[in-house]
PDB file of C-alpha atoms in Angstrom:
ATOM      1  CA  MET M   1    -190.141  50.127 -85.227  1.00 92.00           C
ATOM      2  CA  PHE M   2    -188.423  47.513 -83.051  1.00 96.00           C
ATOM      3  CA  PRO M   3    -185.282  47.360 -80.852  1.00 97.00           C
ATOM      4  CA  LEU M   4    -182.083  45.553 -81.896  1.00 98.00           C
ATOM      5  CA  GLN M   5    -178.769  45.313 -80.097  1.00 97.00           C
ATOM      6  CA  PHE M   6    -175.516  46.305 -81.822  1.00 96.00           C
ATOM      7  CA  ASP M   7    -172.300  45.888 -79.801  1.00 92.00           C
ATOM      8  CA  GLY M   8    -174.177  46.296 -76.530  1.00 92.00           C
ATOM      9  CA  GLU M   9    -176.146  49.335 -77.726  1.00 96.00           C
ATOM     10  CA  ILE M  10    -179.897  48.936 -78.162  1.00 97.00           C
ATOM     11  CA  ARG M  11    -181.269  50.935 -81.105  1.00 98.00           C
ATOM     12  CA  ALA M  12    -184.900  51.475 -82.089  1.00 98.00           C
ATOM     13  CA  VAL M  13    -184.771  50.575 -85.779  1.00 98.00           C
ATOM     14  CA  THR M  14    -187.006  50.319 -88.829  1.00 98.00           C
ATOM     15  CA  LYS M  15    -186.556  48.271 -91.992  1.00 97.00           C
ATOM     16  CA  ILE M  16    -185.230  50.364 -94.841  1.00 98.00           C
ATOM     17  CA  GLN M  17    -187.299  50.848 -97.994  1.00 96.00           C
ATOM     18  CA  ALA M  18    -185.898  50.824-101.524  1.00 96.00           C
ATOM     19  CA  GLY M  19    -186.449  54.570-101.903  1.00 96.00           C
ATOM     20  CA  ASP M  20    -184.459  55.335 -98.739  1.00 97.00           C
ATOM     21  CA  PHE M  21    -181.112  54.372-100.270  1.00 97.00           C
ATOM     22  CA  THR M  22    -178.897  57.284-101.259  1.00 96.00           C
ATOM     23  CA  PRO M  23    -175.434  57.599-102.859  1.00 96.00           C
ATOM     24  CA  ASP M  24    -174.096  57.817 -99.284  1.00 97.00           C
ATOM     25  CA  HIS M  25    -175.286  54.274 -98.601  1.00 97.00           C
ATOM     26  CA  ARG M  26    -173.332  52.971-101.570  1.00 97.00           C
ATOM     27  CA  ASP M  27    -170.314  55.047-100.560  1.00 97.00           C
ATOM     28  CA  GLN M  28    -170.346  53.668 -97.013  1.00 98.00           C
ATOM     29  CA  LEU M  29    -170.642  50.085 -98.252  1.00 98.00           C
ATOM     30  CA  ALA M  30    -167.921  50.618-100.864  1.00 98.00           C
ATOM     31  CA  GLN M  31    -165.524  51.466 -98.008  1.00 97.00           C
ATOM     32  CA  ALA M  32    -166.520  48.545 -95.778  1.00 98.00           C
ATOM     33  CA  SER M  33    -163.899  46.173 -94.397  1.00 96.00           C
ATOM     34  CA  PHE M  34    -163.917  42.967 -92.394  1.00 95.00           C
ATOM     35  CA  GLN M  35    -161.896  42.642 -89.190  1.00 90.00           C
ATOM     36  CA  ALA M  36    -162.122  40.280 -86.211  1.00 84.00           C
ATOM     37  CA  GLY M  37    -165.441  38.873 -87.351  1.00 86.00           C
ATOM     38  CA  ARG M  38    -167.024  42.297 -87.831  1.00 91.00           C
ATOM     39  CA  LEU M  39    -168.179  44.248 -90.858  1.00 96.00           C
ATOM     40  CA  LEU M  40    -166.778  47.750 -90.333  1.00 96.00           C
ATOM     41  CA  LEU M  41    -168.210  50.912 -91.927  1.00 97.00           C
ATOM     42  CA  PRO M  42    -166.356  54.278 -92.036  1.00 96.00           C
ATOM     43  CA  ASP M  43    -169.215  56.320 -90.511  1.00 97.00           C
ATOM     44  CA  ALA M  44    -169.165  55.806 -86.727  1.00 94.00           C
ATOM     45  CA  ARG M  45    -172.939  56.310 -86.628  1.00 96.00           C
ATOM     46  CA  TRP M  46    -173.398  53.098 -88.615  1.00 98.00           C
ATOM     47  CA  ALA M  47    -173.303  49.659 -86.984  1.00 97.00           C
ATOM     48  CA  SER M  48    -173.375  46.030 -88.064  1.00 97.00           C
ATOM     49  CA  LEU M  49    -174.382  42.702 -86.585  1.00 96.00           C
ATOM     50  CA  PHE M  50    -173.208  39.268 -87.732  1.00 95.00           C
ATOM     51  CA  LEU M  51    -176.247  37.081 -88.440  1.00 94.00           C
ATOM     52  CA  GLY M  52    -174.657  33.856 -89.627  1.00 91.00           C
ATOM     53  CA  ALA M  53    -172.763  32.112 -92.414  1.00 88.00           C
ATOM     54  CA  GLY M  54    -172.883  29.080 -94.655  1.00 80.00           C
ATOM     55  CA  GLU M  55    -170.570  27.597 -97.256  1.00 79.00           C
ATOM     56  CA  GLU M  56    -171.090  30.401 -99.767  1.00 87.00           C
ATOM     57  CA  LYS M  57    -171.857  33.618 -97.872  1.00 91.00           C
ATOM     58  CA  ALA M  58    -171.931  35.450 -94.563  1.00 93.00           C
ATOM     59  CA  VAL M  59    -174.868  37.688 -93.690  1.00 95.00           C
ATOM     60  CA  PHE M  60    -174.783  40.891 -91.650  1.00 97.00           C
ATOM     61  CA  CYS M  61    -177.466  43.268 -90.447  1.00 98.00           C
ATOM     62  CA  VAL M  62    -176.384  46.858 -91.136  1.00 98.00           C
ATOM     63  CA  CYS M  63    -177.902  49.864 -89.355  1.00 98.00           C
ATOM     64  CA  ASP M  64    -177.422  53.265 -91.007  1.00 98.00           C
ATOM     65  CA  HIS M  65    -177.188  56.734 -89.449  1.00 97.00           C
ATOM     66  CA  ALA M  66    -181.008  57.037 -89.369  1.00 98.00           C
ATOM     67  CA  ASN M  67    -181.436  53.653 -87.620  1.00 98.00           C
ATOM     68  CA  ARG M  68    -182.749  51.929 -90.723  1.00 98.00           C
ATOM     69  CA  VAL M  69    -181.656  48.317 -91.114  1.00 98.00           C
ATOM     70  CA  PHE M  70    -180.949  46.054 -94.055  1.00 98.00           C
ATOM     71  CA  ALA M  71    -179.056  42.831 -94.683  1.00 97.00           C
ATOM     72  CA  VAL M  72    -175.732  42.503 -96.488  1.00 97.00           C
ATOM     73  CA  GLU M  73    -174.745  39.143 -97.973  1.00 96.00           C
ATOM     74  CA  ALA M  74    -170.959  38.929 -98.417  1.00 95.00           C
ATOM     75  CA  LEU M  75    -170.346  36.227-101.025  1.00 93.00           C
ATOM     76  CA  ASP M  76    -167.693  33.643-101.730  1.00 91.00           C
ATOM     77  CA  GLU M  77    -168.214  33.421-105.489  1.00 85.00           C
ATOM     78  CA  ARG M  78    -166.126  30.244-105.724  1.00 85.00           C
ATOM     79  CA  THR M  79    -168.999  28.329-104.134  1.00 80.00           C
ATOM     80  CA  TYR M  80    -171.988  30.670-104.583  1.00 76.00           C
ATOM     81  CA  VAL M  81    -174.937  29.022-106.361  1.00 73.00           C
ATOM     82  CA  ASP M  82    -177.511  31.828-106.231  1.00 76.00           C
ATOM     83  CA  GLY M  83    -179.573  31.090-103.148  1.00 75.00           C
ATOM     84  CA  ARG M  84    -182.896  32.916-103.311  1.00 78.00           C
ATOM     85  CA  PHE M  85    -184.619  35.168-100.817  1.00 87.00           C
ATOM     86  CA  VAL M  86    -188.197  34.035-101.433  1.00 85.00           C
ATOM     87  CA  GLY M  87    -190.896  36.638-100.897  1.00 83.00           C
ATOM     88  CA  GLY M  88    -188.452  39.372 -99.887  1.00 88.00           C
ATOM     89  CA  GLN M  89    -186.673  42.161-101.729  1.00 93.00           C
ATOM     90  CA  TYR M  90    -183.125  42.484-103.019  1.00 95.00           C
ATOM     91  CA  PHE M  91    -182.100  46.126-103.397  1.00 97.00           C
ATOM     92  CA  PHE M  92    -178.795  46.022-105.300  1.00 96.00           C
ATOM     93  CA  ASP M  93    -175.447  44.246-105.762  1.00 96.00           C
ATOM     94  CA  MET M  94    -172.016  45.874-105.693  1.00 97.00           C
ATOM     95  CA  ARG M  95    -168.290  45.248-105.327  1.00 97.00           C
ATOM     96  CA  VAL M  96    -166.459  46.100-102.094  1.00 97.00           C
ATOM     97  CA  PRO M  97    -162.654  46.076-102.505  1.00 96.00           C
ATOM     98  CA  GLY M  98    -162.048  45.936 -98.739  1.00 95.00           C
ATOM     99  CA  LEU M  99    -163.770  42.538 -98.509  1.00 96.00           C
ATOM    100  CA  SER M 100    -161.960  40.863-101.400  1.00 94.00           C
ATOM    101  CA  GLY M 101    -159.782  38.024-100.124  1.00 92.00           C
ATOM    102  CA  ALA M 102    -160.872  38.397 -96.487  1.00 91.00           C
ATOM    103  CA  ARG M 103    -161.632  35.143 -94.688  1.00 89.00           C
ATOM    104  CA  LEU M 104    -164.516  34.723 -92.304  1.00 88.00           C
ATOM    105  CA  ARG M 105    -162.104  32.865 -90.015  1.00 83.00           C
ATOM    106  CA  PRO M 106    -158.564  34.119 -90.696  1.00 74.00           C
ATOM    107  CA  ASP M 107    -156.982  31.142 -88.916  1.00 69.00           C
ATOM    108  CA  SER M 108    -158.637  28.711 -91.338  1.00 66.00           C
ATOM    109  CA  THR M 109    -156.871  27.831 -94.591  1.00 61.00           C
ATOM    110  CA  PHE M 110    -160.118  26.560 -96.035  1.00 69.00           C
ATOM    111  CA  GLY M 111    -163.655  27.810 -95.584  1.00 76.00           C
ATOM    112  CA  LEU M 112    -165.436  31.001 -96.526  1.00 87.00           C
ATOM    113  CA  MET M 113    -163.332  33.650 -98.289  1.00 91.00           C
ATOM    114  CA  PHE M 114    -165.102  36.784 -99.500  1.00 94.00           C
ATOM    115  CA  SER M 115    -164.701  37.636-103.176  1.00 94.00           C
ATOM    116  CA  GLY M 116    -165.725  41.268-102.708  1.00 95.00           C
ATOM    117  CA  LYS M 117    -169.244  41.002-104.127  1.00 96.00           C
ATOM    118  CA  ILE M 118    -172.136  41.827-101.811  1.00 97.00           C
ATOM    119  CA  ARG M 119    -175.905  41.602-102.197  1.00 95.00           C
ATOM    120  CA  VAL M 120    -177.998  44.111-100.265  1.00 97.00           C
ATOM    121  CA  ARG M 121    -181.462  42.909 -99.310  1.00 97.00           C
ATOM    122  CA  GLU M 122    -184.348  43.321 -96.919  1.00 97.00           C
ATOM    123  CA  PHE M 123    -183.600  42.392 -93.297  1.00 97.00           C
ATOM    124  CA  VAL M 124    -185.690  39.617 -91.762  1.00 97.00           C
ATOM    125  CA  HIS M 125    -186.343  40.147 -88.062  1.00 97.00           C
ATOM    126  CA  GLY M 126    -186.657  36.727 -86.489  1.00 96.00           C
ATOM    127  CA  TYR M 127    -185.163  33.344 -85.635  1.00 97.00           C
ATOM    128  CA  GLU M 128    -184.202  30.161 -87.437  1.00 95.00           C
ATOM    129  CA  TRP M 129    -186.706  27.320 -87.757  1.00 96.00           C
ATOM    130  CA  ALA M 130    -184.388  25.342 -85.478  1.00 94.00           C
ATOM    131  CA  ARG M 131    -185.282  27.435 -82.399  1.00 95.00           C
ATOM    132  CA  PHE M 132    -187.644  30.310 -81.710  1.00 98.00           C
ATOM    133  CA  ARG M 133    -186.732  32.692 -78.872  1.00 97.00           C
ATOM    134  CA  PHE M 134    -189.207  34.133 -76.399  1.00 98.00           C
ATOM    135  CA  ASP M 135    -186.587  36.660 -75.245  1.00 98.00           C
ATOM    136  CA  PRO M 136    -183.589  37.626 -77.438  1.00 97.00           C
ATOM    137  CA  ARG M 137    -181.493  38.449 -74.359  1.00 96.00           C
ATOM    138  CA  ARG M 138    -181.427  34.936 -72.920  1.00 96.00           C
ATOM    139  CA  ARG M 139    -182.561  31.360 -73.363  1.00 95.00           C
ATOM    140  CA  SER M 140    -185.908  30.497 -71.798  1.00 95.00           C
ATOM    141  CA  LEU M 141    -187.875  27.381 -70.888  1.00 96.00           C
ATOM    142  CA  LEU M 142    -190.538  28.812 -73.184  1.00 97.00           C
ATOM    143  CA  ASP M 143    -188.268  28.577 -76.237  1.00 98.00           C
ATOM    144  CA  PRO M 144    -188.802  24.864 -77.007  1.00 97.00           C
ATOM    145  CA  LEU M 145    -192.521  25.133 -76.254  1.00 97.00           C
ATOM    146  CA  LEU M 146    -192.994  28.079 -78.604  1.00 98.00           C
ATOM    147  CA  THR M 147    -190.772  26.436 -81.223  1.00 98.00           C
ATOM    148  CA  SER M 148    -192.876  23.251 -81.164  1.00 97.00           C
ATOM    149  CA  PHE M 149    -196.127  25.226 -81.280  1.00 98.00           C
ATOM    150  CA  LEU M 150    -195.035  27.406 -84.204  1.00 98.00           C
ATOM    151  CA  ARG M 151    -193.608  24.455 -86.107  1.00 97.00           C
ATOM    152  CA  ALA M 152    -196.921  22.625 -85.768  1.00 97.00           C
ATOM    153  CA  VAL M 153    -198.986  25.624 -86.918  1.00 98.00           C
ATOM    154  CA  LEU M 154    -196.628  26.680 -89.731  1.00 98.00           C
ATOM    155  CA  ALA M 155    -195.588  23.208 -90.928  1.00 97.00           C
ATOM    156  CA  TYR M 156    -197.696  23.644 -94.065  1.00 96.00           C
ATOM    157  CA  ARG M 157    -195.593  26.640 -95.066  1.00 96.00           C
ATOM    158  CA  PHE M 158    -192.295  24.867 -94.404  1.00 96.00           C
ATOM    159  CA  ASP M 159    -193.552  21.922 -96.494  1.00 96.00           C
ATOM    160  CA  PHE M 160    -194.416  24.366 -99.281  1.00 94.00           C
ATOM    161  CA  TYR M 161    -190.797  25.533 -99.399  1.00 95.00           C
ATOM    162  CA  ARG M 162    -189.524  21.942 -99.389  1.00 93.00           C
ATOM    163  CA  THR M 163    -191.890  21.024-102.231  1.00 95.00           C
ATOM    164  CA  HIS M 164    -191.074  23.985-104.467  1.00 93.00           C
ATOM    165  CA  TYR M 165    -187.386  24.670-103.681  1.00 92.00           C
ATOM    166  CA  ARG M 166    -184.151  22.800-103.051  1.00 89.00           C
ATOM    167  CA  ASP M 167    -181.752  22.987-100.102  1.00 87.00           C
ATOM    168  CA  VAL M 168    -184.472  23.877 -97.589  1.00 91.00           C
ATOM    169  CA  HIS M 169    -183.394  23.274 -93.991  1.00 91.00           C
ATOM    170  CA  ALA M 170    -183.733  24.563 -90.428  1.00 90.00           C
ATOM    171  CA  ARG M 171    -181.180  27.371 -90.867  1.00 89.00           C
ATOM    172  CA  ASN M 172    -182.480  29.083 -94.003  1.00 91.00           C
ATOM    173  CA  VAL M 173    -186.167  29.254 -93.118  1.00 95.00           C
ATOM    174  CA  LEU M 174    -186.866  31.869 -90.458  1.00 96.00           C
ATOM    175  CA  PHE M 175    -189.652  32.556 -88.017  1.00 98.00           C
ATOM    176  CA  GLU M 176    -190.247  36.211 -88.899  1.00 97.00           C
ATOM    177  CA  LEU M 177    -191.563  38.639 -86.265  1.00 98.00           C
ATOM    178  CA  ARG M 178    -194.174  40.830 -87.936  1.00 97.00           C
ATOM    179  CA  ALA M 179    -196.517  43.660 -87.013  1.00 95.00           C
ATOM    180  CA  LEU M 180    -200.025  42.753 -85.890  1.00 95.00           C
ATOM    181  CA  SER M 181    -201.379  44.211 -89.127  1.00 95.00           C
ATOM    182  CA  GLU M 182    -199.518  41.535 -91.132  1.00 95.00           C
ATOM    183  CA  LYS M 183    -200.239  37.847 -91.661  1.00 95.00           C
ATOM    184  CA  GLY M 184    -199.020  35.322 -89.121  1.00 97.00           C
ATOM    185  CA  VAL M 185    -199.619  33.532 -85.841  1.00 98.00           C
ATOM    186  CA  PRO M 186    -200.131  35.866 -82.845  1.00 98.00           C
ATOM    187  CA  VAL M 187    -197.472  35.290 -80.162  1.00 98.00           C
ATOM    188  CA  LEU M 188    -196.483  37.210 -77.022  1.00 97.00           C
ATOM    189  CA  VAL M 189    -192.712  37.794 -76.807  1.00 98.00           C
ATOM    190  CA  ARG M 190    -190.202  40.073 -75.105  1.00 97.00           C
ATOM    191  CA  ASN M 191    -187.887  42.383 -77.009  1.00 97.00           C
ATOM    192  CA  TRP M 192    -184.345  43.702 -76.433  1.00 97.00           C
ATOM    193  CA  THR M 193    -185.611  46.257 -73.910  1.00 97.00           C
ATOM    194  CA  GLY M 194    -187.406  43.559 -71.898  1.00 96.00           C
ATOM    195  CA  ALA M 195    -190.848  44.848 -72.852  1.00 97.00           C
ATOM    196  CA  PHE M 196    -193.632  42.420 -73.701  1.00 97.00           C
ATOM    197  CA  ARG M 197    -194.926  42.694 -77.236  1.00 96.00           C
ATOM    198  CA  LEU M 198    -197.680  40.928 -79.152  1.00 97.00           C
ATOM    199  CA  VAL M 199    -196.467  40.098 -82.655  1.00 98.00           C
ATOM    200  CA  ARG M 200    -197.449  37.891 -85.527  1.00 98.00           C
ATOM    201  CA  VAL M 201    -195.028  35.180 -86.630  1.00 98.00           C
ATOM    202  CA  GLY M 202    -194.744  33.927 -90.190  1.00 97.00           C
ATOM    203  CA  LEU M 203    -192.142  32.040 -92.207  1.00 96.00           C
ATOM    204  CA  GLN M 204    -189.583  33.530 -94.560  1.00 95.00           C
ATOM    205  CA  ALA M 205    -187.098  31.556 -96.683  1.00 94.00           C
ATOM    206  CA  VAL M 206    -183.841  33.464 -97.080  1.00 91.00           C
ATOM    207  CA  ASP M 207    -181.485  31.155 -98.997  1.00 85.00           C
ATOM    208  CA  VAL M 208    -183.177  28.371-100.984  1.00 87.00           C
ATOM    209  CA  ARG M 209    -182.726  27.247-104.569  1.00 83.00           C
TER     210      ARG M 209
END
């Protein structure tokens, strides 16, 4: 369990497992819409968080009524070339009518336009290779130091992705915060509540070819 912030509210969440999905999850996602940069779900107990976007998709973290989180990739199938989530789990794909034709930036004639297809996958709790964060609430002088340290220690893993996959860059390889029982480099960080926490950090590629 770890804290995440959704629209100013801090929730203690866990990563959803494949067996946790119910028909209600599909029903909620089937009724999703996109407004003002937000993925909206009909159940007020659900929440979403925009994680980022590229040329072919936008990615959101979705938190269900039981505070279980997963990632939703909203695709632009005109440009989608099947980026792979290496080492993680995809749960299912589906069509969402309320997303079809919606633009990530409505004031832009060009750019990302959702086709209505989504891919639901495991959520990766962490930061881009470009910059690790000691504290998710604010920038810190420790950020560049920790980033340099982790890059040096985990460079072999980043090089593995570059050797075996295409389109590997600083935005689609993540420093993943893991439990101490998992593999990774031990690092002391703060979380969304301000508490110090010892975690292990590993690498996870989320959109390579």
